[in-house]
mmCIF file of C-alpha atoms in Angstrom:
data_model
loop_
_atom_site.group_PDB
_atom_site.id
_atom_site.type_symbol
_atom_site.label_atom_id
_atom_site.label_comp_id
_atom_site.label_asym_id
_atom_site.label_seq_id
_atom_site.Cartn_x
_atom_site.Cartn_y
_atom_site.Cartn_z
ATOM 1 C CA GLN A 1 225.721 86.595 26.969
ATOM 2 C CA VAL A 2 229.132 84.719 27.192
ATOM 3 C CA GLN A 3 229.163 81.432 25.390
ATOM 4 C CA LEU A 4 232.449 79.330 26.276
ATOM 5 C CA VAL A 5 233.155 76.211 23.903
ATOM 6 C CA GLU A 6 236.304 73.715 24.880
ATOM 7 C CA SER A 7 237.683 71.368 22.608
ATOM 8 C CA GLY A 8 240.593 68.865 23.128
ATOM 9 C CA GLY A 9 240.182 65.941 25.559
ATOM 10 C CA GLY A 10 240.446 62.714 25.076
ATOM 11 C CA LEU A 11 241.881 59.586 26.640
ATOM 12 C CA VAL A 12 245.996 59.143 26.925
ATOM 13 C CA GLN A 13 248.035 57.100 28.847
ATOM 14 C CA PRO A 14 249.946 58.056 31.837
ATOM 15 C CA GLY A 15 252.493 60.824 31.614
ATOM 16 C CA GLY A 16 251.227 61.596 28.317
ATOM 17 C CA SER A 17 250.010 65.420 26.813
ATOM 18 C CA LEU A 18 246.968 67.198 25.734
ATOM 19 C CA GLN A 19 245.783 70.878 25.744
ATOM 20 C CA LEU A 20 242.604 72.136 26.109
ATOM 21 C CA SER A 21 241.374 75.025 23.911
ATOM 22 C CA CYS A 22 238.817 77.443 24.802
ATOM 23 C CA ALA A 23 236.864 79.865 22.586
ATOM 24 C CA ALA A 24 234.666 82.537 24.199
ATOM 25 C CA SER A 25 231.772 84.348 22.395
ATOM 26 C CA GLY A 26 229.992 87.409 23.488
ATOM 27 C CA ILE A 27 231.106 90.546 25.464
ATOM 28 C CA ILE A 28 234.319 89.250 26.223
ATOM 29 C CA SER A 29 237.280 91.466 28.353
ATOM 30 C CA SER A 30 240.593 90.667 28.099
ATOM 31 C CA ILE A 31 240.945 92.627 32.177
ATOM 32 C CA VAL A 32 238.584 89.544 32.618
ATOM 33 C CA ALA A 33 240.190 86.063 34.180
ATOM 34 C CA MET A 34 239.366 83.097 31.957
ATOM 35 C CA GLY A 35 240.767 80.051 33.348
ATOM 36 C CA TRP A 36 240.009 75.965 33.666
ATOM 37 C CA TYR A 37 238.123 73.726 37.092
ATOM 38 C CA ARG A 38 237.475 69.990 36.591
ATOM 39 C CA GLN A 39 235.350 67.661 38.598
ATOM 40 C CA ALA A 40 236.045 64.086 38.956
ATOM 41 C CA PRO A 41 233.576 61.714 39.150
ATOM 42 C CA GLY A 42 232.159 61.445 42.821
ATOM 43 C CA LYS A 43 234.036 64.339 43.570
ATOM 44 C CA GLN A 44 233.112 68.605 43.777
ATOM 45 C CA ARG A 45 234.630 71.016 40.977
ATOM 46 C CA GLU A 46 237.900 72.630 41.350
ATOM 47 C CA PHE A 47 240.180 74.695 40.228
ATOM 48 C CA VAL A 48 243.039 74.619 38.078
ATOM 49 C CA ALA A 49 244.315 77.156 36.286
ATOM 50 C CA THR A 50 243.734 81.085 35.459
ATOM 51 C CA ALA A 51 245.265 83.535 33.143
ATOM 52 C CA ILE A 52 244.495 87.212 34.245
ATOM 53 C CA SER A 53 245.211 90.588 32.418
ATOM 54 C CA GLY A 54 248.702 91.675 32.265
ATOM 55 C CA GLY A 55 249.515 87.906 31.526
ATOM 56 C CA SER A 56 249.493 86.544 35.123
ATOM 57 C CA THR A 57 248.630 83.036 35.845
ATOM 58 C CA ILE A 58 248.074 81.308 38.899
ATOM 59 C CA TYR A 59 247.802 77.203 39.471
ATOM 60 C CA ALA A 60 246.808 75.036 41.730
ATOM 61 C CA ASP A 61 248.556 73.034 43.259
ATOM 62 C CA SER A 62 248.522 69.758 41.884
ATOM 63 C CA VAL A 63 248.905 70.710 38.508
ATOM 64 C CA LYS A 64 251.979 73.029 39.220
ATOM 65 C CA GLY A 65 255.142 72.273 37.169
ATOM 66 C CA ARG A 66 252.301 70.278 34.486
ATOM 67 C CA PHE A 67 249.923 72.034 33.180
ATOM 68 C CA THR A 68 250.506 75.601 31.436
ATOM 69 C CA ILE A 69 247.952 78.277 31.000
ATOM 70 C CA SER A 70 248.088 80.277 27.815
ATOM 71 C CA ARG A 71 245.626 83.767 26.937
ATOM 72 C CA VAL A 72 246.128 83.896 23.290
ATOM 73 C CA ASN A 73 243.958 86.433 22.902
ATOM 74 C CA ALA A 74 240.679 88.339 24.816
ATOM 75 C CA ARG A 75 238.490 85.186 23.229
ATOM 76 C CA ASN A 76 240.592 82.415 23.796
ATOM 77 C CA THR A 77 242.249 79.750 26.393
ATOM 78 C CA VAL A 78 244.418 77.072 26.361
ATOM 79 C CA LEU A 79 245.923 74.318 28.672
ATOM 80 C CA GLN A 80 248.800 72.419 27.701
ATOM 81 C CA MET A 81 248.896 69.473 29.672
ATOM 82 C CA ASN A 82 251.697 67.185 30.517
ATOM 83 C CA SER A 83 253.177 64.652 32.601
ATOM 84 C CA LEU A 84 249.410 63.199 32.861
ATOM 85 C CA LYS A 85 248.578 61.373 35.841
ATOM 86 C CA PRO A 86 245.590 59.079 36.571
ATOM 87 C CA GLU A 87 244.549 61.502 39.274
ATOM 88 C CA ASP A 88 243.833 64.020 36.105
ATOM 89 C CA THR A 89 241.312 62.045 34.598
ATOM 90 C CA ALA A 90 237.676 64.601 35.079
ATOM 91 C CA VAL A 91 235.592 66.833 33.222
ATOM 92 C CA TYR A 92 237.421 70.311 32.394
ATOM 93 C CA TYR A 93 234.986 72.866 32.376
ATOM 94 C CA CYS A 94 236.554 76.292 30.694
ATOM 95 C CA ASN A 95 235.496 79.674 32.934
ATOM 96 C CA TYR A 96 235.106 83.312 32.511
ATOM 97 C CA ALA A 97 234.722 85.594 34.960
ATOM 98 C CA GLY A 98 235.423 83.487 37.851
ATOM 99 C CA ALA A 99 232.785 80.967 40.107
ATOM 100 C CA SER A 100 229.858 83.178 39.562
ATOM 101 C CA GLY A 101 230.408 83.669 35.826
ATOM 102 C CA TYR A 102 230.552 81.671 32.571
ATOM 103 C CA TRP A 103 230.852 78.129 32.025
ATOM 104 C CA GLY A 104 231.900 75.627 29.115
ATOM 105 C CA GLN A 105 229.898 72.266 28.701
ATOM 106 C CA GLY A 106 232.965 70.441 29.393
ATOM 107 C CA THR A 107 235.382 68.172 28.360
ATOM 108 C CA GLN A 108 236.281 64.967 28.901
ATOM 109 C CA VAL A 109 239.827 63.568 29.690
ATOM 110 C CA THR A 110 240.506 59.962 30.736
ATOM 111 C CA VAL A 111 244.561 59.338 32.012
ATOM 112 C CA SER A 112 244.424 55.125 31.949
ATOM 113 C CA SER A 113 246.602 52.953 30.797
#
């Protein structure tokens, strides 16, 4: 069984930065993708970014150039979020092994003045 625990959410003003962290426990493989999704109120959960084997990363168009995902090691992933916008407000979920894989409990990110 895999467990994911997120940390680092909070309230930030537009243009500010936040860093989210995800720590995984259980049987983890560094070749399996680990990433982030988010869900805003009244909207479906959407893909944000993922890090896959070999250091490759993939980003949603809406966050390209502003967010950076880092697979620190097999069990830890960091999402650095810069130039935050109000539309980035959502609950952010850490994910392991894709949409049919494992999920964290989520951490709230609120961008507001």
